[in-house]
XYZ file of C-alpha atoms in Angstrom:
640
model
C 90.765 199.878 187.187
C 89.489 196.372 187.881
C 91.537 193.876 185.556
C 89.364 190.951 186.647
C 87.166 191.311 184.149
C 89.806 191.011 181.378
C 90.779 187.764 182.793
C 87.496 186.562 182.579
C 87.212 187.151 178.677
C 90.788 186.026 178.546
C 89.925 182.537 179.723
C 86.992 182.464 177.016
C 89.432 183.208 174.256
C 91.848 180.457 175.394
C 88.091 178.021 176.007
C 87.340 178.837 172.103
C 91.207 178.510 170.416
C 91.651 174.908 172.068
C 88.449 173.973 171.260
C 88.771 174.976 167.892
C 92.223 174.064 167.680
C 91.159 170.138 168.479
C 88.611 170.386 165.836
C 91.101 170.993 162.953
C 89.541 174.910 162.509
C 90.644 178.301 162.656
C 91.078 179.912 166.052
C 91.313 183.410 165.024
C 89.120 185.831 163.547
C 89.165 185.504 159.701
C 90.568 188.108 157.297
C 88.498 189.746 154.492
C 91.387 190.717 152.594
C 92.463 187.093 152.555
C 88.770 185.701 151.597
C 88.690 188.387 149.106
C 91.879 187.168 147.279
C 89.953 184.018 145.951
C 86.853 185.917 144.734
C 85.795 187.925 141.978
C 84.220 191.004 143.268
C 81.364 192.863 141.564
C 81.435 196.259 143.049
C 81.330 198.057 146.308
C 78.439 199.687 148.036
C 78.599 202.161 150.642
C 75.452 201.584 153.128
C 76.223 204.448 155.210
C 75.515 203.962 159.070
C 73.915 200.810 159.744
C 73.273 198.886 162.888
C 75.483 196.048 162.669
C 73.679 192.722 164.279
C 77.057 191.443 166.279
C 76.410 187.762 166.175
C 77.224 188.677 162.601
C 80.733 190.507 162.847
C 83.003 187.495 162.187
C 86.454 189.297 161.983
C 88.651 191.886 160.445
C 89.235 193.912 157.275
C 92.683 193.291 157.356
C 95.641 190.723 158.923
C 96.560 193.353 161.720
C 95.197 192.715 165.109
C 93.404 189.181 163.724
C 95.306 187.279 166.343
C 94.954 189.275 169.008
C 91.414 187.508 169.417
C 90.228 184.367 169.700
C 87.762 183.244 166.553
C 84.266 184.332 169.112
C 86.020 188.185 169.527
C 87.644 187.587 173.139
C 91.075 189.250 173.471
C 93.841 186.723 173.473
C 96.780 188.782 174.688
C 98.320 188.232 178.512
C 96.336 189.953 180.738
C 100.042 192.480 181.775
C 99.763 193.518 178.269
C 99.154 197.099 176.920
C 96.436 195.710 175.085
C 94.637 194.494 177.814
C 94.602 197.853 179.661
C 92.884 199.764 177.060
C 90.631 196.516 176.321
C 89.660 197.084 180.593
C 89.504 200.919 180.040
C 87.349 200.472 177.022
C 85.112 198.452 179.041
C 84.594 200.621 182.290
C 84.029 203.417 179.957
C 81.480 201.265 178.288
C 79.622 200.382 181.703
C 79.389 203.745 182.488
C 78.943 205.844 179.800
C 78.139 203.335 176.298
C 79.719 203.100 173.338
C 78.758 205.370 171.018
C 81.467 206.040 168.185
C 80.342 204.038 165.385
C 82.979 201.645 164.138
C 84.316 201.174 160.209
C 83.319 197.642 158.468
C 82.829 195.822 155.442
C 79.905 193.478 154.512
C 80.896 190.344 152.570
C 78.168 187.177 151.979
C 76.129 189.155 154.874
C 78.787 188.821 157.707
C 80.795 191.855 158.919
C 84.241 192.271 159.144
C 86.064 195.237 161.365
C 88.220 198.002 159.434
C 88.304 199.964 162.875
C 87.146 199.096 166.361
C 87.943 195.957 167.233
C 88.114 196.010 170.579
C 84.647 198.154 170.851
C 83.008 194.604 169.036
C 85.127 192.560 171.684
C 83.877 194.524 174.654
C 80.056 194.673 173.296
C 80.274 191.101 172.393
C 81.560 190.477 176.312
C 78.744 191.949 177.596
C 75.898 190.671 175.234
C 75.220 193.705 172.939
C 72.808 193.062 170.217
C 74.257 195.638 167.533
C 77.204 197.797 167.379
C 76.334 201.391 164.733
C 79.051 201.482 161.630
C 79.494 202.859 158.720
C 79.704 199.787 156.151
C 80.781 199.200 152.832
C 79.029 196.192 150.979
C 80.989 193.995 149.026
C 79.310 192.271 146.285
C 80.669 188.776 144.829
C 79.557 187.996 140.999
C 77.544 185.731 140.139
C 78.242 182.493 140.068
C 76.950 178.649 140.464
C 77.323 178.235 144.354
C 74.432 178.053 146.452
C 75.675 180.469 149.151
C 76.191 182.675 146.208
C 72.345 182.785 145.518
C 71.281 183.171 148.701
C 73.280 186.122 148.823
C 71.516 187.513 145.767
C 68.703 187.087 147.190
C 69.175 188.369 150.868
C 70.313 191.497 148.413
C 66.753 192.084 147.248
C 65.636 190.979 150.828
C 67.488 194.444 152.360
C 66.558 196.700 149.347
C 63.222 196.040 149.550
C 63.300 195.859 154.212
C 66.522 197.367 154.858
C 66.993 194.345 157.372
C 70.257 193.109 157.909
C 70.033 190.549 161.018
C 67.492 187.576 158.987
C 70.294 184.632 157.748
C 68.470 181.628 156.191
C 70.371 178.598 155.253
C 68.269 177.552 152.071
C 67.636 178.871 149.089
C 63.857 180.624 148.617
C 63.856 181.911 152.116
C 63.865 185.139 151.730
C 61.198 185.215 149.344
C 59.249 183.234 151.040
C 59.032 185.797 153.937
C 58.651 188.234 152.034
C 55.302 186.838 150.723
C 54.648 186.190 154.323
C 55.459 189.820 155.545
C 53.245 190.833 152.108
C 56.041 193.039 151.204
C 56.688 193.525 147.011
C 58.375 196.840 146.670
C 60.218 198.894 149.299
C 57.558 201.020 149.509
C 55.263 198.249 151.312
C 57.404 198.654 154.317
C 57.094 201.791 156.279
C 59.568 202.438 159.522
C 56.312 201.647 161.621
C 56.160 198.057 159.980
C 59.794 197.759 160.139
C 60.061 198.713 164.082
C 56.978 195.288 164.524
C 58.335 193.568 162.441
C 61.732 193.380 164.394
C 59.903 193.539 167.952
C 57.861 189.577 166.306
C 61.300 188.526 165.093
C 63.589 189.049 168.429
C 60.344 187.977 170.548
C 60.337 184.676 168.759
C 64.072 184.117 168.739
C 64.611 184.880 172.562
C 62.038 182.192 172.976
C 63.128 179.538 170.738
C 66.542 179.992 172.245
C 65.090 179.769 175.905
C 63.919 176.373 174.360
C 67.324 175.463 173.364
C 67.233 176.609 169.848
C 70.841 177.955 169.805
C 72.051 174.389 170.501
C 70.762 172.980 166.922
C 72.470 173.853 163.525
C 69.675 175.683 161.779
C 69.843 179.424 161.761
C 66.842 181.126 164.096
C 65.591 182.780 160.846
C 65.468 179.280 159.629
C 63.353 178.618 163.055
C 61.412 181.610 162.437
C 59.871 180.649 158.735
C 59.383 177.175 159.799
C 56.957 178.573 162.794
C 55.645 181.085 160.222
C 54.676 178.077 158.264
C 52.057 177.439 160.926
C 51.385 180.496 162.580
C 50.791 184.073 161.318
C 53.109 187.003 162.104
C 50.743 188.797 164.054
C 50.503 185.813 166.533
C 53.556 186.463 168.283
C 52.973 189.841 169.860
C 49.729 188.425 171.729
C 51.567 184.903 173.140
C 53.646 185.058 175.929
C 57.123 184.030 175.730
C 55.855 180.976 177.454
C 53.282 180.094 175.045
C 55.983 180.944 172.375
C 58.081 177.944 173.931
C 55.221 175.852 174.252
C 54.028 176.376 170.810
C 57.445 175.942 169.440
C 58.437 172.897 171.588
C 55.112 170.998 169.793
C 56.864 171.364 166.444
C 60.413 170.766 167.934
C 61.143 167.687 165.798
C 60.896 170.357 162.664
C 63.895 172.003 163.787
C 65.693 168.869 164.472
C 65.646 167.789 161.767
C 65.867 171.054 159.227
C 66.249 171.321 156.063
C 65.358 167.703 155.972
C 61.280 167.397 155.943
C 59.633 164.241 157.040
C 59.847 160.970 155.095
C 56.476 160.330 153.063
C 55.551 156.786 154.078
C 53.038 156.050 151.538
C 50.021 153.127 152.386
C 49.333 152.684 149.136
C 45.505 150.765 149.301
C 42.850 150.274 152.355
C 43.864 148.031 155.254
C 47.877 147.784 154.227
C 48.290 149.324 157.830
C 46.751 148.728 160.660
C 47.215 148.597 164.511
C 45.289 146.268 167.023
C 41.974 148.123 168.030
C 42.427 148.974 171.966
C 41.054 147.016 174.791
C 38.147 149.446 175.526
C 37.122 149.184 172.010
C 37.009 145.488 171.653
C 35.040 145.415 174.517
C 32.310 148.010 173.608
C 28.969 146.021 171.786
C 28.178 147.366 168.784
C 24.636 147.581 169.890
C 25.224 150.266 172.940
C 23.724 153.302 172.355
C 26.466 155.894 171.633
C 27.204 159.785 170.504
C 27.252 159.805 166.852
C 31.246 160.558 165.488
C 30.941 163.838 164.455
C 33.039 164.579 160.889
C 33.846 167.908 159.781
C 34.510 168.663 155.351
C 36.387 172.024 154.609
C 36.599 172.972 150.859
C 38.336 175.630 149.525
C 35.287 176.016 147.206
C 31.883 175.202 146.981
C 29.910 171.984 145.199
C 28.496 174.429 142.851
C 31.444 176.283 141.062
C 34.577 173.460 141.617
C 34.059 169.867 140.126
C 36.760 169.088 142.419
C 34.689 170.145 145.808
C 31.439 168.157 144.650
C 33.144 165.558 143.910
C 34.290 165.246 148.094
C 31.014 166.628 148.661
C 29.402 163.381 147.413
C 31.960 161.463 149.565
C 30.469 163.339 152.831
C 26.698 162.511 151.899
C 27.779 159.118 151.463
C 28.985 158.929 154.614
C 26.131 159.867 156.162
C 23.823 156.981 154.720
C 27.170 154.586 154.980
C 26.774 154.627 158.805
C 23.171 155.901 159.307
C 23.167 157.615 163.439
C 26.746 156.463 164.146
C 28.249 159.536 161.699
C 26.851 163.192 162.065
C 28.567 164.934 158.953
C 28.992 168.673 158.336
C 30.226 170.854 155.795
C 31.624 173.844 155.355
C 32.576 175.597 152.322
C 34.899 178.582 150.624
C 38.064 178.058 152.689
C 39.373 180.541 150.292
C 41.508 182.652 152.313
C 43.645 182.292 154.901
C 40.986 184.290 157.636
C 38.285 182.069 156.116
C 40.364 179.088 157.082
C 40.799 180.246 160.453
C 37.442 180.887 160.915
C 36.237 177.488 159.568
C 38.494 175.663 161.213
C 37.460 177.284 164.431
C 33.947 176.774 164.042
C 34.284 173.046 162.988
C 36.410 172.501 166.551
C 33.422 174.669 168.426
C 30.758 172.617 166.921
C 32.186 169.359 168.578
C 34.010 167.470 165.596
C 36.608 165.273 166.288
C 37.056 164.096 162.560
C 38.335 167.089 160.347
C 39.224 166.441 156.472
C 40.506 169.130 154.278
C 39.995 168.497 150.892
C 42.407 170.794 149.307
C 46.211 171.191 149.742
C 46.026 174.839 149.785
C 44.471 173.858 153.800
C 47.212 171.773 154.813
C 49.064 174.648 156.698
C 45.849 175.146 158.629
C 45.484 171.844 158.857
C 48.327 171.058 160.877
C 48.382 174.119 163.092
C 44.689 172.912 164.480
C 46.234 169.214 164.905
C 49.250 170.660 166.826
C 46.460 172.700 169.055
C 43.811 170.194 168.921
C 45.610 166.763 169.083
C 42.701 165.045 170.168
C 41.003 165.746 166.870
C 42.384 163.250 163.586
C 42.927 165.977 161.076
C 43.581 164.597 157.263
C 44.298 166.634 154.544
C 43.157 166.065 150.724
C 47.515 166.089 149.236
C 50.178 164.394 148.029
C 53.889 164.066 149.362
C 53.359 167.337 151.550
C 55.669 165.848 154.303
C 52.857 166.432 156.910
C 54.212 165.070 159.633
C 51.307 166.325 162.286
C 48.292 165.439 159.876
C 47.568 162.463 157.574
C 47.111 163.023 153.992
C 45.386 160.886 150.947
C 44.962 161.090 147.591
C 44.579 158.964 144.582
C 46.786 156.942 142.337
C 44.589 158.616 138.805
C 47.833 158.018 137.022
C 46.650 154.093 136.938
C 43.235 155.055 135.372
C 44.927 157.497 133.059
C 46.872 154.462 131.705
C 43.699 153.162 130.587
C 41.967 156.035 128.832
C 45.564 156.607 126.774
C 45.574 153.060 125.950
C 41.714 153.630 125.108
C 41.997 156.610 123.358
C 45.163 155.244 121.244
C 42.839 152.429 119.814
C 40.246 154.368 118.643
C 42.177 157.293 117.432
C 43.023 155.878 113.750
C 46.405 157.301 114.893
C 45.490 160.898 114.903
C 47.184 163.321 117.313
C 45.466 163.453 120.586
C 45.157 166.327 123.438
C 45.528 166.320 127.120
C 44.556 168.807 129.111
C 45.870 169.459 132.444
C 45.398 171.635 135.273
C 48.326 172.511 137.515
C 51.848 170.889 137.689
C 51.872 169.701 140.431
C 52.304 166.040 142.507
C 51.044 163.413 141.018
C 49.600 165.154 137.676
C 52.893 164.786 135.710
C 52.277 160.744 136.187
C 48.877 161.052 134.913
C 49.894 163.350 131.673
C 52.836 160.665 131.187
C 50.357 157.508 131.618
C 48.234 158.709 129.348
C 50.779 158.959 126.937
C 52.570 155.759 127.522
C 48.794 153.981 127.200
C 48.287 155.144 123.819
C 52.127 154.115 122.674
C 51.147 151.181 123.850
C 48.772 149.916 121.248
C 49.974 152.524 118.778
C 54.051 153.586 118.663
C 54.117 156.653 116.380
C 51.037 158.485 118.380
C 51.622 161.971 119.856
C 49.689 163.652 122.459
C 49.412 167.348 122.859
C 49.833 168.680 126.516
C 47.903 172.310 126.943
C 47.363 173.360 130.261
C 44.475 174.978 131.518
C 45.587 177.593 133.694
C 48.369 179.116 132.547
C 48.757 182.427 129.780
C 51.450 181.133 127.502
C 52.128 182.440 124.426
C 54.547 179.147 123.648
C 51.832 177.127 124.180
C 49.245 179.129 121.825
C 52.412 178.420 119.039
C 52.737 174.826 119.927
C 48.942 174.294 119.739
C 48.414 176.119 116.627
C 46.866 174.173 113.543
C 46.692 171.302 115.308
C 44.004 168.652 114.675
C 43.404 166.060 117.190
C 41.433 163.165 117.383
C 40.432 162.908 120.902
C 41.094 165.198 123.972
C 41.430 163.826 127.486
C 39.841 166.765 129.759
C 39.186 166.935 133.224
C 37.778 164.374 135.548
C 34.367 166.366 135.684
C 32.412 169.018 134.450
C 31.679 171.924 137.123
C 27.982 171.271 138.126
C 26.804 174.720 136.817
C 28.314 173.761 133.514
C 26.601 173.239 130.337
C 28.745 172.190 128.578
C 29.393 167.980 128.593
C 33.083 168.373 127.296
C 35.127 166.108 129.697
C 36.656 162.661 130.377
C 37.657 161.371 126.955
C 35.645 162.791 123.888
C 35.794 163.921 120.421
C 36.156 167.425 119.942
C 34.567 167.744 116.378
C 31.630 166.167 117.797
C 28.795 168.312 118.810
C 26.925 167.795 121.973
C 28.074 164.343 122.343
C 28.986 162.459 125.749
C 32.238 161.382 127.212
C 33.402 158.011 125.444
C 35.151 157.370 128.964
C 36.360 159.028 131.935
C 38.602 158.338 135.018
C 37.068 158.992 138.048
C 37.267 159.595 142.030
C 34.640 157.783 144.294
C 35.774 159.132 146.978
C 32.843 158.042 149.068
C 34.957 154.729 148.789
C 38.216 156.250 150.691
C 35.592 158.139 153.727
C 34.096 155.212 154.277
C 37.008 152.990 154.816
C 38.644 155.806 156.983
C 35.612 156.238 159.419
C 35.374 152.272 159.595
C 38.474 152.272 160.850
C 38.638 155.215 162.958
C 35.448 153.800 164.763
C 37.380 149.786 165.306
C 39.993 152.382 166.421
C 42.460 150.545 164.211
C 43.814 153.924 162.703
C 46.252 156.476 163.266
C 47.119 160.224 162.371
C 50.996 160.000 162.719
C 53.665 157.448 161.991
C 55.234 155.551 164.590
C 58.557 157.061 162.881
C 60.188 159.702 164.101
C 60.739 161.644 160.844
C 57.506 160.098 158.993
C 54.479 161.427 157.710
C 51.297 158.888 156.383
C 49.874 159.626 153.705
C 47.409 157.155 151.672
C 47.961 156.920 148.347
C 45.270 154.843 147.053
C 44.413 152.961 143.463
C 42.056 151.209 141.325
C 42.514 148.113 143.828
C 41.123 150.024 146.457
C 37.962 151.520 144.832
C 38.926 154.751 144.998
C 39.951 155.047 141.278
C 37.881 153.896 138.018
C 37.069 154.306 134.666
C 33.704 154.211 133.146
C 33.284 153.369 129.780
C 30.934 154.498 127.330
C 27.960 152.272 126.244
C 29.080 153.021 122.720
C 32.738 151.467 122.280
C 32.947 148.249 121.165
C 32.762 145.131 123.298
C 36.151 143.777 122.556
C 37.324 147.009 123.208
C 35.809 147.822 126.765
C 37.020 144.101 127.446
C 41.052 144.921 126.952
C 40.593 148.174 129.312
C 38.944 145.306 131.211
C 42.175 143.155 130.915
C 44.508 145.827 131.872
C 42.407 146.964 134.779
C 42.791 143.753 136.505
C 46.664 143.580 135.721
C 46.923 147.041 137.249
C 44.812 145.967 140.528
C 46.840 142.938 140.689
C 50.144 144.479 140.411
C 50.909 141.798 137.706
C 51.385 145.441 135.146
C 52.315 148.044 135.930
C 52.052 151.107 133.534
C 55.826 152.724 134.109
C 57.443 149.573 134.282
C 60.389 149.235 131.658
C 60.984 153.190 131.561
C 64.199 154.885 132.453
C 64.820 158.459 132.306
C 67.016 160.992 132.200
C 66.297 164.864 133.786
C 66.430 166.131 129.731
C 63.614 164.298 129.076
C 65.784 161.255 127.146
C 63.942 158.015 127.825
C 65.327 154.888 127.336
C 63.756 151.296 127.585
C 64.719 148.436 130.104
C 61.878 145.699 131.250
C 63.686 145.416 134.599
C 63.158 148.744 135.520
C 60.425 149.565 137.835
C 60.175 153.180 139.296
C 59.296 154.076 143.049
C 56.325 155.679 144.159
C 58.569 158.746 145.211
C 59.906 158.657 141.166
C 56.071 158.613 140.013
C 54.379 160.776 142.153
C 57.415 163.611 142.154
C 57.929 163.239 138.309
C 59.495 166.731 136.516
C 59.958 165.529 133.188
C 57.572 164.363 129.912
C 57.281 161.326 128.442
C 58.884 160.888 124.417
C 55.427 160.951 122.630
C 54.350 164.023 124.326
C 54.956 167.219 122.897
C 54.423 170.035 125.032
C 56.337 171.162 128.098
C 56.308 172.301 131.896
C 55.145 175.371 132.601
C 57.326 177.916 134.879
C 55.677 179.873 137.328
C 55.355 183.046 136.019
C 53.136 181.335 133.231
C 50.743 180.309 135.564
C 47.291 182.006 136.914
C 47.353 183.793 140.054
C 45.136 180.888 141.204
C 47.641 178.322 140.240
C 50.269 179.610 141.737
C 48.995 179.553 145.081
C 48.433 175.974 144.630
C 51.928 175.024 143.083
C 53.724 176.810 145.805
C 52.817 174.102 148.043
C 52.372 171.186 145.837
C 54.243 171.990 142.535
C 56.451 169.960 141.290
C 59.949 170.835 141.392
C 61.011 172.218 137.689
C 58.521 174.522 138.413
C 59.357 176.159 141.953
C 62.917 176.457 140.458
């Protein structure tokens, strides 16, 4: 019997205890029994026989044999020993014949540790075994406060519902989140013939994210894995070569660099705050040669005619059109409303020749940056806010600035009355609107509540808090939907039949396309941050054009001519509607005149202002349509 092997794996034990050793950790394998004494245990399952993934046996039932290996499973007894025979035996048997005899372990916080069979885990781990077969018995901790402790709980519904054992995220909400991505609910979504691809996708993407160097970086390859499902669909993988695996993944490298950490928002907060010098070639080209039109793609989720939100953008793109006359050749295309119908018009916007693309919804932005990361010729921008896109630009609109002035509007001419705000979804940026509003009316009146309903969730706490209550005014949504009758929206009494909007805030967001194209053509803009961990998004405001409020010919003069006032203070930045406020996470506000919040405090805000009485909803209030939405964008009291 050949002992040189033994020596081999001897001087791997001895590599891993001084390097662990000089590091101030433990060199040997650790002891359940001894983890075990600081926990309080739940119960005990027995899973039968498992497969055991061995990357995940980290050491041994009991004290015993625990320093008889070094912490990575290689023997670290002198190879004259009687241990090292029958470690030498165990392996020739091994290369000849397999192991076959299942071992004995325990599962604990989803790592294994050996009752019997030690030195069948050492020789399997020597020779780069995947899995080992035992018969485990799961240990589950109680409850409690830790965050390793709830990722347990929910790997736990992860294997009743997959009976997987080899996926270990890092983060909280992973599992979950592939579970919604493998469109599993119940165990009985996932057959053994689902099961068997599922696995064949998963070890075909980690073998080539480690051939990339994956192992070397501290995120778990699971952790890899939903990160690349972020951008890519499961059923990608089995038709790429592991090449094009590698490739693919090496494009979105910096994501795994830098996990759980997404990309700094750096916000350009109004038109021409950043620019770069316009390149040689294009200073040098007369704006009188005859050249190709730029040809600009729109994707909607919806269409003009059943989402306010759509025609709004929609009348952006025609203006673009008649902005530039022949230089601009604009197309549209609508009801983006899966993820196949993104695909598909994503595809044919990049077959028909554009090399503009804007997505004006921020259920797209996932599409969005897969096509920039395969297209990166084409400037892909995406209609969202603080979406940490690094591979895409993003805009959107500071509304919270012309909410400001309907509250303070709606305040003055309320006689003091209760008014109503109705929102959408909770997410980005619409907390800061709800909260301006509110803060505008205190303004000019102190004691005036507002009444928050939202308008896509079933709530029966909301019905209650809404009950009985008579308001003055209700602040509704930007704009009707242009198949609407009815001329409810913007600012308006609701005891008033057929009559217009007093005011409204509203988008031109002909305004931002305009600017953008103008400064795609000088060649003075740019899709991605010079940063390394930085995504651009614009974040425009009243001082831009983006944002305004129109007033109703009715209101008084004096009136229109404060909104007026405060306008100009707000486009100035000589006022600016959250200055002086100071919160706390309960929703306790306090006021200081020195304070002034961040754009990352506005924009991400999870809490209600004093005067308004109403609350956040939680997801499983929300509408199936909603939720879609606020699992990208929502704001974070509500993904909790």
């Amino acid at each position: 019997m050949d002992i040189g092997v033994y020596e081999k794996v001897y001087k791997l034990a001895m590599k891993e205890y001084r390097n662990k050793t000089m590091h101030g950790e433990w060199p040997y394998l650790w002891v359940l029994d001894e983890i075990l004494s600081h926990t309080e245990v739940l119960k005990e399952v027995d899973l039968g026989l498992v497969d055991i993934p061995l990357n995940q046996i980290m050491g041994t039932k009991t004290e015993g044999r625990t320093q008889a290996f070094a912490a990575n499973f290689m023997p670290l007894l002198p190879s004259d020993s009687e241990f090292a025979y029958k470690w030498a035996q165990l392996y020739e048997s091994h290369m000849e014949e397999g192991i076959h005899d299942p071992i004995k372990a325990y599962e604990f916080l989803n790592r294994f540790y050996v009752l019997e069979g030690n030195k069948r885990v050492s020789v399997l781990k020597a020779v780069d075994a995947i899995t080992v077969p035992g018969n485990v018995i799961r240990v589950i901790p109680k409850r409690d406060d830790s965050e390793e402790n709830a990722i347990y709980y929910e790997f736990l519904d992860f294997y009743d519902k997959t009976q997987i054992n080899n996926i270990v995220f890092t983060q909280p909400g992973s599992y979950q989140k592939l579970l919604e991505k493998m469109e599993v609910e119940t165990a009985e979504d996932y057959d053994e013939e689902k099961k068997e691809q599922f696995r064949s996708d998963y070890v075909k993407f980690v073998t080539a994210f480690k051939k990339k160097g994956g192992d070397k970086l501290h995120l778990s390859p699971a952790d890899a894995f939903l990160l690349y499902l972020d951008l890519h669909e499961m059923k990608e993988i089995r038709n790429k070569s592991s090449d094009e695996l590698q490739a693919e993944i090496g494009k979105t490298w910096s994501d795994f660099v830098y996990f759980p950490h997404k990309p700094e928002v750096k916000l350009i907060m109004d038109a021409g705050q950043e620019e770069k010098k316009a390149p040689l070639v294009k200073k040098l080209l007369s704006p009188g040669i005859n050249t190709a039109p730029l040809k600009v793609a729109f994707i909607h989720a919806k269409t003009a005619a059943t989402s306010s939100w759509t025609y709004g953008h929609d009348l952006g793109a025609n203006h673009l059109e008649e902005a530039f006359n022949h230089k601009v050749e604009v197309t549209s295309y609508f009801e983006a409303d899966t993820r196949e119908k993104e695909m598909e018009l994503f595809e044919q916007a990049v077959v028909d020749g554009n090399t503009v693309i804007f997505s004006t919804s921020a259920k797209l932005v996932g599409t969005s940056m897969k096509y920039a990361l395969d297209h990166p010729k084409i400037n892909i921008l995406n209609c969202s806010l603080n979406t940490n896109a690094r591979y895409i630009r993003t805009y959107y609109g500071r509304m919270y600035e012309a909410e400001f002035l309907i509250g303070a509007l709606a305040g003055i001419i309320s006689g003091g009355k209760p008014l109503e705000y109705i929102a959408d979804y909770p997410v980005y940026g619409t907390i800061a609107g709800i909260n301006a509003f509110a803060l505008g009316a205190k303004m000019v009146n102190p004691d005036i509540k507002v009444y928050l309903k939202w308008a896509n969730i079933n709530s029966e706490r909301q019905d209650e808090l809404l009950r009985g209550v008579d308001v003055a005014l209700v602040s509704g949504r930007y704009f009707i939907k242009p198949d609407s009758d009815s001329m409810k929206f913007g600012l308006y009494d609701p005891h008033a039949e057929g009559s217009d909007s007093l005011a409204m805030p509203v988008y031109d967001w002909g305004v931002y396309y305009e600017k953008t194209i103008a400064s795609i053509l000088s060649g003075k803009w740019k899709q991605e941050s010079d940063g390394e961990n930085e995504s651009l998004n614009d974040w425009w405001g009243m001082s831009s054009g983006l944002i305004d409020v129109i007033c109703s010919k009715t209101l008084p003069p004096d009136t229109v001519r404060l909104i007026k006032l405060l306008k100009s203070g707000i486009c100035s930045g000589e006022f600016d509607p959250f200055a002086g406020m100071r919160y706390t996470k309960d929703g306790t506000h306090y006021i200081k005149v020195t304070d002034r919040m961040t754009s990352e405090q506005i924009m991400t805000m999870d809490w209600l202002a004093d005067n308004v009485v109403g609350f956040i909803p939680v997801m499983d209030e929300l509408s199936d349509d909603a939720k879609s939405l606020v699992e990208i964008q929502g704001v974070d009291k509500v993904k909790d």
